[in-house]
């Protein structure tokens, strides 16, 4: 059989639209906080909280610090976070030791502005995340972004490059109180990533989860103190000390922090207005213009008024290889399904007979005329059954993307053409312009368009009504 009409050819490569879903990136990290003494009476602590809230509301500015919890218990322990001293080189090539906090719960990396100034690093004033939001809705502005490189202080071969957000302060001094190292003597022989882990000190950079898993090594050493005891975790930067540890003082405060990075308000408002904008007509691409020129110059109408079009070729038709062998294999596979399902066979026969009766397709002649000589294409096909349809439950799908022996398909050498579907906004507005709206489903609309004689050899397909017959075009 070959198609006399414009048969619908399926192809995932010839879609006209694509939808992108976007979302708001969120991350967690640590923020700086003011220091409260847990030794204060409860009334004093409550007063301090009230004064802090009043200060925030009085000046109209959002506080950069969010206090999530405060403990006033007297405990002889503290909690150590993973810190490391790494090497960074300034603009003059001089190495500097900076203190880093390793945070697996942060999606972003941070560096203090003071550290950038000390190293002479120039940072961009347009960061990817302009605002960092903390618990309770408090926000902290980001000063900029910069790409930094740091190395292990034990080996220059261990180095990483990361993009970091510039802030005034990453967090308070860590640890919050000094640690009693006399109970952690077994750590003395280890190559510590931060040999000042027991003394409160400033944090220059925060290394987030994008690098954290690349730092870890399998070895772990437990402290020998009674209870509690921290662990020494091996990393490529050295051993980091993490966990509860004995403190030199009997009182300490525990705080928890959380922040979210969200786009600024102006970008959200801008997106709102862009959604509501009337679409500007798009300029046709050169390929779409060529496809339209082909249709304008070759489209005709026969004596019955039916439109006759030419296939919009963009490539050499001689690039098509043999397609019959591939089409036969897929047709025989389809026949096996029809042998197992007489219902499918009858539905397929009915559809093909209907196409023949309406002149949509016709048997290919045994002897081809001059218009049918040259390269051709046999389209494989399969059926899709839709039980929910009231009329035709079987739809024949033609696969124009099936490759020939030269790995070239029919769709590969055809222009797609521009999207002819109306814009949804324009369709909805039309309901406000006219009193009456009509909606119609034109049955076999595309099959009502004919193909010119010389192009029908590219729309052949195989079918037979009986298994005893030879498969014919």
Short mmCIF file of C-alpha atoms in Angstrom, two decimals:
data_model
loop_
_atom_site.label_atom_id
_atom_site.label_comp_id
_atom_site.label_asym_id
_atom_site.label_seq_id
_atom_site.Cartn_x
_atom_site.Cartn_y
_atom_site.Cartn_z
CA UNK A 1 0.00 0.00 0.00
CA UNK A 2 1.06 3.59 -0.37
CA UNK A 3 -0.51 6.68 1.06
CA UNK A 4 -2.42 9.02 -1.22
CA UNK A 5 -3.00 11.30 1.77
CA UNK A 6 -0.87 13.11 4.29
CA UNK A 7 -0.52 10.21 6.72
CA UNK A 8 0.20 11.21 10.29
CA UNK A 9 3.77 10.17 11.07
CA UNK A 10 4.81 9.86 14.70
CA UNK A 11 8.15 11.17 15.85
CA UNK A 12 9.43 12.22 19.23
CA UNK A 13 11.96 14.43 17.47
CA UNK A 14 9.28 16.55 15.78
CA UNK A 15 7.48 17.93 18.76
CA UNK A 16 6.76 21.65 18.74
CA UNK A 17 6.71 22.56 22.38
CA UNK A 18 8.56 21.88 25.59
CA UNK A 19 7.73 22.78 29.17
CA UNK A 20 10.38 23.65 31.75
CA UNK A 21 9.58 23.28 35.40
CA UNK A 22 11.56 25.37 37.76
CA UNK A 23 11.76 25.52 41.51
CA UNK A 24 13.25 27.46 44.37
CA UNK A 25 16.59 26.21 45.60
CA UNK A 26 16.79 25.78 49.33
CA UNK A 27 19.78 25.07 51.52
CA UNK A 28 20.74 24.87 55.17
CA UNK A 29 23.86 26.21 56.83
CA UNK A 30 25.14 28.03 59.92
CA UNK A 31 24.74 31.74 60.71
CA UNK A 32 26.48 33.92 63.23
CA UNK A 33 24.71 34.56 66.58
CA UNK A 34 25.27 36.79 69.64
CA UNK A 35 26.69 35.13 72.74
CA UNK A 36 24.43 34.56 75.76
CA UNK A 37 25.67 33.29 79.08
CA UNK A 38 23.70 30.25 80.24
CA UNK A 39 24.65 31.13 83.79
CA UNK A 40 22.20 34.07 83.76
CA UNK A 41 18.95 33.68 85.68
CA UNK A 42 15.89 32.72 83.68
CA UNK A 43 14.42 36.21 84.09
CA UNK A 44 17.57 37.79 82.67
CA UNK A 45 17.54 35.42 79.70
CA UNK A 46 13.89 36.25 79.01
CA UNK A 47 14.68 39.96 79.25
CA UNK A 48 17.55 39.56 76.82
CA UNK A 49 15.25 37.85 74.33
CA UNK A 50 12.65 40.61 74.70
CA UNK A 51 15.26 43.34 74.21
CA UNK A 52 16.57 41.59 71.11
CA UNK A 53 13.10 41.35 69.57
CA UNK A 54 12.38 44.98 70.41
CA UNK A 55 15.62 46.05 68.77
CA UNK A 56 14.69 44.25 65.58
CA UNK A 57 11.22 45.81 65.43
CA UNK A 58 12.41 49.30 66.35
CA UNK A 59 14.87 49.88 63.54
CA UNK A 60 12.76 48.18 60.86
CA UNK A 61 15.65 46.02 59.65
CA UNK A 62 15.70 42.25 59.72
CA UNK A 63 18.24 40.87 62.15
CA UNK A 64 21.04 38.84 60.60
CA UNK A 65 20.97 36.38 63.51
CA UNK A 66 18.30 33.86 64.48
CA UNK A 67 18.48 32.17 67.89
CA UNK A 68 16.65 28.86 67.72
CA UNK A 69 17.34 27.42 71.17
CA UNK A 70 19.23 28.36 74.32
CA UNK A 71 20.28 25.94 77.05
CA UNK A 72 21.00 27.17 80.59
CA UNK A 73 22.01 23.77 81.98
CA UNK A 74 25.40 23.35 83.61
CA UNK A 75 27.13 20.51 81.77
CA UNK A 76 30.85 19.71 81.60
CA UNK A 77 30.75 18.97 77.87
CA UNK A 78 30.56 20.71 74.52
CA UNK A 79 30.00 19.56 70.96
CA UNK A 80 32.78 19.80 68.41
CA UNK A 81 32.00 20.47 64.77
CA UNK A 82 34.29 19.30 61.97
CA UNK A 83 36.89 22.00 61.34
CA UNK A 84 40.06 21.94 59.27
CA UNK A 85 42.94 24.27 58.54
CA UNK A 86 43.57 24.47 54.81
CA UNK A 87 46.01 26.36 52.61
CA UNK A 88 44.86 29.16 50.31
CA UNK A 89 47.12 31.27 48.12
CA UNK A 90 46.69 35.05 47.86
CA UNK A 91 47.01 37.13 44.70
CA UNK A 92 50.78 37.41 45.23
CA UNK A 93 51.28 33.64 45.44
CA UNK A 94 51.84 33.62 49.20
CA UNK A 95 50.21 30.68 51.05
CA UNK A 96 47.90 31.35 54.02
CA UNK A 97 46.33 29.01 56.57
CA UNK A 98 42.58 29.53 56.85
CA UNK A 99 40.09 27.75 59.08
CA UNK A 100 37.25 25.88 57.42
CA UNK A 101 34.04 24.36 58.76
CA UNK A 102 32.96 21.13 57.02
CA UNK A 103 29.17 21.12 56.84
CA UNK A 104 27.31 18.24 55.16
CA UNK A 105 23.98 20.04 55.74
CA UNK A 106 24.75 23.07 53.56
CA UNK A 107 24.00 23.26 49.86
CA UNK A 108 26.17 26.35 49.47
CA UNK A 109 29.77 27.25 50.29
CA UNK A 110 30.63 30.46 52.16
CA UNK A 111 33.68 32.65 52.75
CA UNK A 112 33.98 35.73 54.93
CA UNK A 113 34.59 39.12 53.37
CA UNK A 114 37.54 39.61 55.73
CA UNK A 115 39.17 36.45 54.34
CA UNK A 116 38.68 37.69 50.77
CA UNK A 117 40.32 41.00 51.66
CA UNK A 118 43.18 39.26 53.44
CA UNK A 119 43.90 37.11 50.37
CA UNK A 120 43.20 39.89 47.87
CA UNK A 121 40.37 37.94 46.22
CA UNK A 122 38.05 39.93 43.98
CA UNK A 123 34.47 38.77 44.18
CA UNK A 124 31.45 39.42 41.97
CA UNK A 125 28.81 41.80 43.30
CA UNK A 126 26.04 39.72 41.70
CA UNK A 127 25.81 36.47 43.68
CA UNK A 128 23.72 33.52 42.52
CA UNK A 129 21.81 33.62 45.83
CA UNK A 130 21.30 37.28 46.82
CA UNK A 131 19.65 36.56 50.18
CA UNK A 132 20.03 33.93 52.88
CA UNK A 133 16.93 33.46 55.00
CA UNK A 134 17.05 31.94 58.48
CA UNK A 135 14.57 30.53 60.97
CA UNK A 136 11.74 32.91 61.80
CA UNK A 137 12.08 34.70 58.46
CA UNK A 138 15.20 36.70 59.31
CA UNK A 139 17.40 37.35 56.30
CA UNK A 140 21.07 37.96 55.69
CA UNK A 141 22.35 39.67 52.57
CA UNK A 142 25.04 38.03 50.48
CA UNK A 143 27.91 40.37 49.57
CA UNK A 144 28.93 38.53 46.40
CA UNK A 145 30.35 35.30 45.04
CA UNK A 146 33.88 34.13 44.29
CA UNK A 147 35.64 31.00 43.09
CA UNK A 148 38.27 29.82 45.57
CA UNK A 149 40.86 27.05 45.62
CA UNK A 150 42.12 25.40 48.79
CA UNK A 151 44.70 22.66 49.46
CA UNK A 152 45.49 20.24 52.24
CA UNK A 153 48.22 21.53 54.53
CA UNK A 154 49.80 18.06 54.35
CA UNK A 155 49.89 17.66 50.55
CA UNK A 156 49.53 20.20 47.76
CA UNK A 157 48.28 17.40 45.50
CA UNK A 158 44.97 17.44 47.40
CA UNK A 159 43.16 20.56 46.20
CA UNK A 160 39.60 21.63 45.39
CA UNK A 161 37.96 24.54 43.55
CA UNK A 162 34.54 25.71 44.75
CA UNK A 163 32.17 28.61 44.16
CA UNK A 164 31.50 30.42 47.43
CA UNK A 165 29.09 33.10 48.63
CA UNK A 166 30.69 36.05 50.42
CA UNK A 167 29.24 36.94 53.85
CA UNK A 168 30.32 39.16 56.73
CA UNK A 169 30.55 36.23 59.16
CA UNK A 170 30.05 32.49 58.72
CA UNK A 171 29.47 31.64 62.38
CA UNK A 172 30.70 32.40 65.90
CA UNK A 173 34.01 31.10 67.14
CA UNK A 174 34.27 27.31 67.22
CA UNK A 175 34.30 25.51 69.53
CA UNK A 176 32.07 27.63 71.77
CA UNK A 177 34.23 26.76 74.79
CA UNK A 178 37.71 25.33 75.23
CA UNK A 179 38.07 21.56 75.26
CA UNK A 180 39.97 19.53 77.86
CA UNK A 181 42.53 17.77 75.65
CA UNK A 182 44.08 15.90 78.59
CA UNK A 183 41.27 13.36 78.21
CA UNK A 184 41.86 13.03 74.45
CA UNK A 185 45.51 12.03 74.44
CA UNK A 186 45.02 9.29 71.85
CA UNK A 187 44.38 11.98 69.21
CA UNK A 188 47.85 13.49 69.66
CA UNK A 189 49.52 11.00 67.30
CA UNK A 190 47.01 11.61 64.48
CA UNK A 191 47.61 14.08 61.63
CA UNK A 192 44.83 16.45 62.62
CA UNK A 193 43.19 18.60 59.97
CA UNK A 194 42.79 21.32 62.61
CA UNK A 195 45.42 21.21 65.35
CA UNK A 196 43.60 24.10 67.08
CA UNK A 197 40.29 22.22 67.33
CA UNK A 198 40.24 22.54 71.14
CA UNK A 199 40.60 26.35 71.23
CA UNK A 200 37.77 28.72 70.19
CA UNK A 201 38.71 30.43 66.93
CA UNK A 202 37.22 32.23 63.95
CA UNK A 203 35.91 30.34 60.92
CA UNK A 204 36.95 31.74 57.53
CA UNK A 205 35.15 29.44 55.09
CA UNK A 206 32.32 26.91 55.14
CA UNK A 207 32.62 23.89 52.86
CA UNK A 208 29.19 22.49 51.96
CA UNK A 209 27.76 19.18 50.84
CA UNK A 210 28.98 19.53 47.25
CA UNK A 211 32.55 18.79 48.39
CA UNK A 212 31.96 17.06 51.73
CA UNK A 213 31.57 13.47 50.42
CA UNK A 214 34.80 13.82 48.41
CA UNK A 215 36.71 14.61 51.61
CA UNK A 216 35.75 11.57 53.68
CA UNK A 217 37.94 8.49 54.13
CA UNK A 218 36.87 5.25 55.87
CA UNK A 219 39.04 5.30 59.01
CA UNK A 220 37.54 6.40 62.36
CA UNK A 221 39.18 6.69 65.82
CA UNK A 222 37.21 7.01 69.09
CA UNK A 223 38.40 9.07 72.02
CA UNK A 224 39.42 7.38 75.30
CA UNK A 225 37.64 9.72 77.68
CA UNK A 226 34.94 8.18 79.83
CA UNK A 227 31.71 9.74 78.64
CA UNK A 228 31.20 11.51 76.31
CA UNK A 229 33.98 10.93 73.77
CA UNK A 230 34.35 12.51 70.33
CA UNK A 231 35.46 10.66 67.22
CA UNK A 232 38.31 11.44 64.85
CA UNK A 233 37.13 10.97 61.25
CA UNK A 234 39.75 10.60 58.55
CA UNK A 235 39.52 12.95 55.57
CA UNK A 236 41.84 13.90 52.75
CA UNK A 237 42.60 17.06 54.75
CA UNK A 238 43.55 15.08 57.87
CA UNK A 239 41.56 13.81 60.85
CA UNK A 240 38.65 16.02 61.97
CA UNK A 241 37.34 15.81 65.54
CA UNK A 242 33.54 15.56 65.79
CA UNK A 243 31.12 14.90 68.64
CA UNK A 244 30.67 15.56 72.35
CA UNK A 245 33.89 16.41 74.17
CA UNK A 246 34.86 17.34 77.77
CA UNK A 247 34.90 21.11 78.32
CA UNK A 248 37.25 23.12 80.50
CA UNK A 249 34.32 25.10 81.97
CA UNK A 250 31.08 23.84 83.45
CA UNK A 251 28.64 26.03 81.56
CA UNK A 252 27.97 26.43 77.88
CA UNK A 253 25.16 27.38 75.51
CA UNK A 254 23.73 25.28 72.71
CA UNK A 255 22.25 26.90 69.62
CA UNK A 256 20.64 25.56 66.44
CA UNK A 257 20.46 27.39 63.16
CA UNK A 258 18.70 26.99 59.84
CA UNK A 259 18.57 29.21 56.79
CA UNK A 260 16.98 29.11 53.33
CA UNK A 261 18.33 30.65 50.13
CA UNK A 262 15.51 32.10 48.05
CA UNK A 263 15.37 34.37 44.99
CA UNK A 264 14.87 38.07 45.74
CA UNK A 265 11.41 39.62 45.62
CA UNK A 266 12.10 41.58 42.44
CA UNK A 267 12.73 38.40 40.42
CA UNK A 268 9.49 36.87 41.71
CA UNK A 269 7.51 39.99 40.75
CA UNK A 270 9.26 40.12 37.36
CA UNK A 271 8.28 36.51 36.67
CA UNK A 272 4.66 37.32 37.58
CA UNK A 273 4.55 40.13 35.02
CA UNK A 274 6.25 38.01 32.36
CA UNK A 275 3.57 35.33 32.74
CA UNK A 276 0.85 37.95 32.23
CA UNK A 277 2.52 39.55 29.19
CA UNK A 278 1.00 39.16 25.74
CA UNK A 279 3.34 37.04 23.66
CA UNK A 280 5.24 38.88 20.96
CA UNK A 281 4.97 37.14 17.55
CA UNK A 282 8.08 35.07 17.02
CA UNK A 283 10.20 35.56 13.93
CA UNK A 284 10.18 32.47 11.72
CA UNK A 285 13.41 30.51 11.58
CA UNK A 286 15.08 29.97 8.18
CA UNK A 287 13.95 26.31 8.15
CA UNK A 288 10.35 27.24 8.93
CA UNK A 289 10.43 29.92 6.23
CA UNK A 290 11.74 27.39 3.69
CA UNK A 291 9.04 24.86 4.67
CA UNK A 292 6.32 27.48 4.23
CA UNK A 293 7.73 28.53 0.86
CA UNK A 294 7.60 24.90 -0.29
CA UNK A 295 3.94 24.60 0.67
CA UNK A 296 3.02 27.95 -0.89
CA UNK A 297 4.67 27.05 -4.20
CA UNK A 298 3.56 23.41 -4.49
CA UNK A 299 0.11 23.20 -2.88
CA UNK A 300 -2.72 22.63 -5.36
CA UNK A 301 -6.32 21.37 -5.38
CA UNK A 302 -7.73 18.50 -7.44
CA UNK A 303 -11.05 18.42 -9.26
CA UNK A 304 -12.92 17.53 -6.05
CA UNK A 305 -11.42 20.48 -4.19
CA UNK A 306 -9.08 18.34 -2.13
CA UNK A 307 -5.73 19.93 -1.22
CA UNK A 308 -2.65 18.24 -2.68
CA UNK A 309 0.70 18.99 -1.02
CA UNK A 310 4.34 18.03 -1.55
CA UNK A 311 6.56 16.61 1.15
CA UNK A 312 8.91 19.38 2.40
CA UNK A 313 12.27 17.72 1.79
CA UNK A 314 15.33 19.39 3.27
CA UNK A 315 17.86 16.66 2.51
CA UNK A 316 18.86 14.45 -0.38
CA UNK A 317 16.34 11.63 -0.82
CA UNK A 318 19.17 9.39 -2.05
CA UNK A 319 20.48 9.34 1.53
CA UNK A 320 17.64 6.96 2.39
CA UNK A 321 18.80 3.35 2.46
CA UNK A 322 16.80 0.14 2.38
CA UNK A 323 13.70 0.36 4.58
CA UNK A 324 11.68 -2.66 3.43
CA UNK A 325 13.59 -5.24 5.50
CA UNK A 326 13.07 -3.22 8.69
CA UNK A 327 9.39 -2.67 7.85
CA UNK A 328 8.86 -6.40 7.15
CA UNK A 329 10.31 -7.42 10.52
CA UNK A 330 8.00 -5.06 12.36
CA UNK A 331 4.99 -6.06 10.26
CA UNK A 332 5.56 -9.76 10.98
CA UNK A 333 5.77 -8.91 14.68
CA UNK A 334 2.45 -7.07 14.34
CA UNK A 335 0.94 -10.09 12.56
CA UNK A 336 1.88 -12.38 15.42
CA UNK A 337 -0.04 -10.09 17.75
CA UNK A 338 -3.03 -10.14 15.41
CA UNK A 339 -2.92 -13.95 15.25
CA UNK A 340 -3.13 -14.03 19.03
CA UNK A 341 -5.94 -11.46 19.06
CA UNK A 342 -8.65 -11.86 16.39
CA UNK A 343 -10.26 -8.69 17.73
CA UNK A 344 -7.13 -6.70 16.87
CA UNK A 345 -6.95 -8.33 13.42
CA UNK A 346 -10.56 -7.44 12.59
CA UNK A 347 -10.14 -3.86 13.81
CA UNK A 348 -6.97 -3.46 11.71
CA UNK A 349 -8.67 -4.88 8.61
CA UNK A 350 -11.62 -2.54 9.07
CA UNK A 351 -9.37 0.53 9.31
CA UNK A 352 -7.32 -0.42 6.23
CA UNK A 353 -10.48 -1.20 4.22
CA UNK A 354 -11.94 2.15 5.24
CA UNK A 355 -8.79 3.93 4.06
CA UNK A 356 -8.99 2.11 0.71
CA UNK A 357 -12.70 2.88 0.24
CA UNK A 358 -12.16 6.58 0.91
CA UNK A 359 -9.18 6.80 -1.44
CA UNK A 360 -6.79 7.64 1.38
CA UNK A 361 -4.53 4.71 0.40
CA UNK A 362 -4.30 2.47 -2.65
CA UNK A 363 -2.38 -0.72 -3.54
CA UNK A 364 1.01 -0.01 -5.07
CA UNK A 365 1.10 -1.09 -8.75
CA UNK A 366 3.27 -4.06 -9.69
CA UNK A 367 4.98 -1.97 -12.37
CA UNK A 368 5.86 1.51 -11.17
CA UNK A 369 5.63 4.49 -13.48
CA UNK A 370 8.36 7.08 -13.86
CA UNK A 371 7.07 9.17 -10.95
CA UNK A 372 7.51 6.24 -8.57
CA UNK A 373 11.08 5.33 -9.56
CA UNK A 374 14.06 6.35 -7.45
CA UNK A 375 14.47 6.32 -3.66
CA UNK A 376 11.48 5.24 -1.59
CA UNK A 377 10.53 4.61 2.03
CA UNK A 378 8.43 1.85 3.59
CA UNK A 379 6.92 3.06 6.86
CA UNK A 380 6.54 0.56 9.72
CA UNK A 381 3.27 0.83 11.64
CA UNK A 382 1.43 -0.50 14.67
CA UNK A 383 -2.00 -0.12 16.21
CA UNK A 384 -3.09 1.66 19.36
CA UNK A 385 -6.42 0.58 20.84
CA UNK A 386 -8.45 3.17 22.74
CA UNK A 387 -11.36 1.49 24.50
CA UNK A 388 -12.71 4.86 25.62
CA UNK A 389 -13.40 5.95 22.03
CA UNK A 390 -17.02 5.62 20.87
CA UNK A 391 -16.26 5.35 17.14
CA UNK A 392 -12.86 4.12 15.94
CA UNK A 393 -11.20 2.31 18.82
CA UNK A 394 -8.07 1.42 16.81
CA UNK A 395 -5.66 4.08 15.61
CA UNK A 396 -2.92 3.13 13.15
CA UNK A 397 0.37 4.86 14.01
CA UNK A 398 3.01 5.24 11.28
CA UNK A 399 6.62 5.52 12.47
CA UNK A 400 8.44 7.93 10.17
CA UNK A 401 11.45 8.03 12.52
CA UNK A 402 12.40 4.39 11.82
CA UNK A 403 15.97 4.29 10.49
CA UNK A 404 16.87 2.77 7.14
CA UNK A 405 20.04 0.79 6.40
CA UNK A 406 21.94 4.11 6.17
CA UNK A 407 20.71 5.21 9.63
CA UNK A 408 18.59 7.93 7.99
CA UNK A 409 14.82 8.08 8.46
CA UNK A 410 12.11 9.87 6.51
CA UNK A 411 11.69 12.45 9.27
CA UNK A 412 15.42 13.18 9.12
CA UNK A 413 15.11 14.64 5.62
CA UNK A 414 11.84 16.56 6.13
CA UNK A 415 11.32 20.06 7.48
CA UNK A 416 9.25 20.19 10.67
CA UNK A 417 7.59 23.51 9.93
CA UNK A 418 6.44 26.00 12.53
CA UNK A 419 3.92 25.20 15.25
CA UNK A 420 0.46 25.82 13.78
CA UNK A 421 -1.41 25.38 17.05
CA UNK A 422 -2.90 28.57 18.42
CA UNK A 423 -1.52 30.20 21.54
CA UNK A 424 -3.60 29.28 24.59
CA UNK A 425 -3.87 32.92 25.66
CA UNK A 426 -5.19 33.94 22.21
CA UNK A 427 -7.72 31.11 22.26
CA UNK A 428 -9.07 32.17 25.66
CA UNK A 429 -9.23 35.84 24.64
CA UNK A 430 -11.27 34.89 21.56
CA UNK A 431 -14.08 33.84 23.87
CA UNK A 432 -14.34 37.51 24.91
CA UNK A 433 -14.36 38.80 21.33
CA UNK A 434 -17.21 36.75 19.86
CA UNK A 435 -20.71 35.96 21.09
CA UNK A 436 -20.75 32.34 19.90
CA UNK A 437 -17.89 29.84 20.16
CA UNK A 438 -17.81 26.65 18.10
CA UNK A 439 -15.78 23.56 18.88
CA UNK A 440 -15.45 20.69 16.39
CA UNK A 441 -13.53 17.45 16.00
CA UNK A 442 -12.86 16.87 12.29
CA UNK A 443 -12.62 13.14 11.76
CA UNK A 444 -9.44 12.08 9.93
CA UNK A 445 -8.60 15.72 9.25
CA UNK A 446 -5.00 15.16 8.17
CA UNK A 447 -5.99 12.19 6.01
CA UNK A 448 -8.20 14.53 3.98
CA UNK A 449 -5.06 16.17 2.54
CA UNK A 450 -3.56 14.40 -0.47
CA UNK A 451 0.08 13.86 -1.41
CA UNK A 452 1.31 14.58 -4.91
CA UNK A 453 2.02 11.56 -7.11
CA UNK A 454 5.82 11.88 -7.18
CA UNK A 455 6.07 11.83 -3.36
CA UNK A 456 3.79 8.87 -2.66
CA UNK A 457 6.68 6.41 -2.90
CA UNK A 458 7.92 7.81 0.42
CA UNK A 459 4.69 6.85 2.19
CA UNK A 460 4.44 3.16 1.42
CA UNK A 461 3.58 0.58 4.07
CA UNK A 462 3.08 -3.20 4.15
CA UNK A 463 -0.18 -4.98 4.82
CA UNK A 464 -2.11 -8.12 3.89
CA UNK A 465 -5.59 -9.27 4.84
CA UNK A 466 -4.69 -12.98 4.90
CA UNK A 467 -1.62 -14.73 6.25
CA UNK A 468 -1.51 -16.79 3.03
CA UNK A 469 -1.07 -13.68 0.91
CA UNK A 470 2.29 -12.11 0.20
CA UNK A 471 2.85 -8.90 2.10
CA UNK A 472 2.32 -6.11 -0.40
CA UNK A 473 2.69 -2.38 -0.49
#
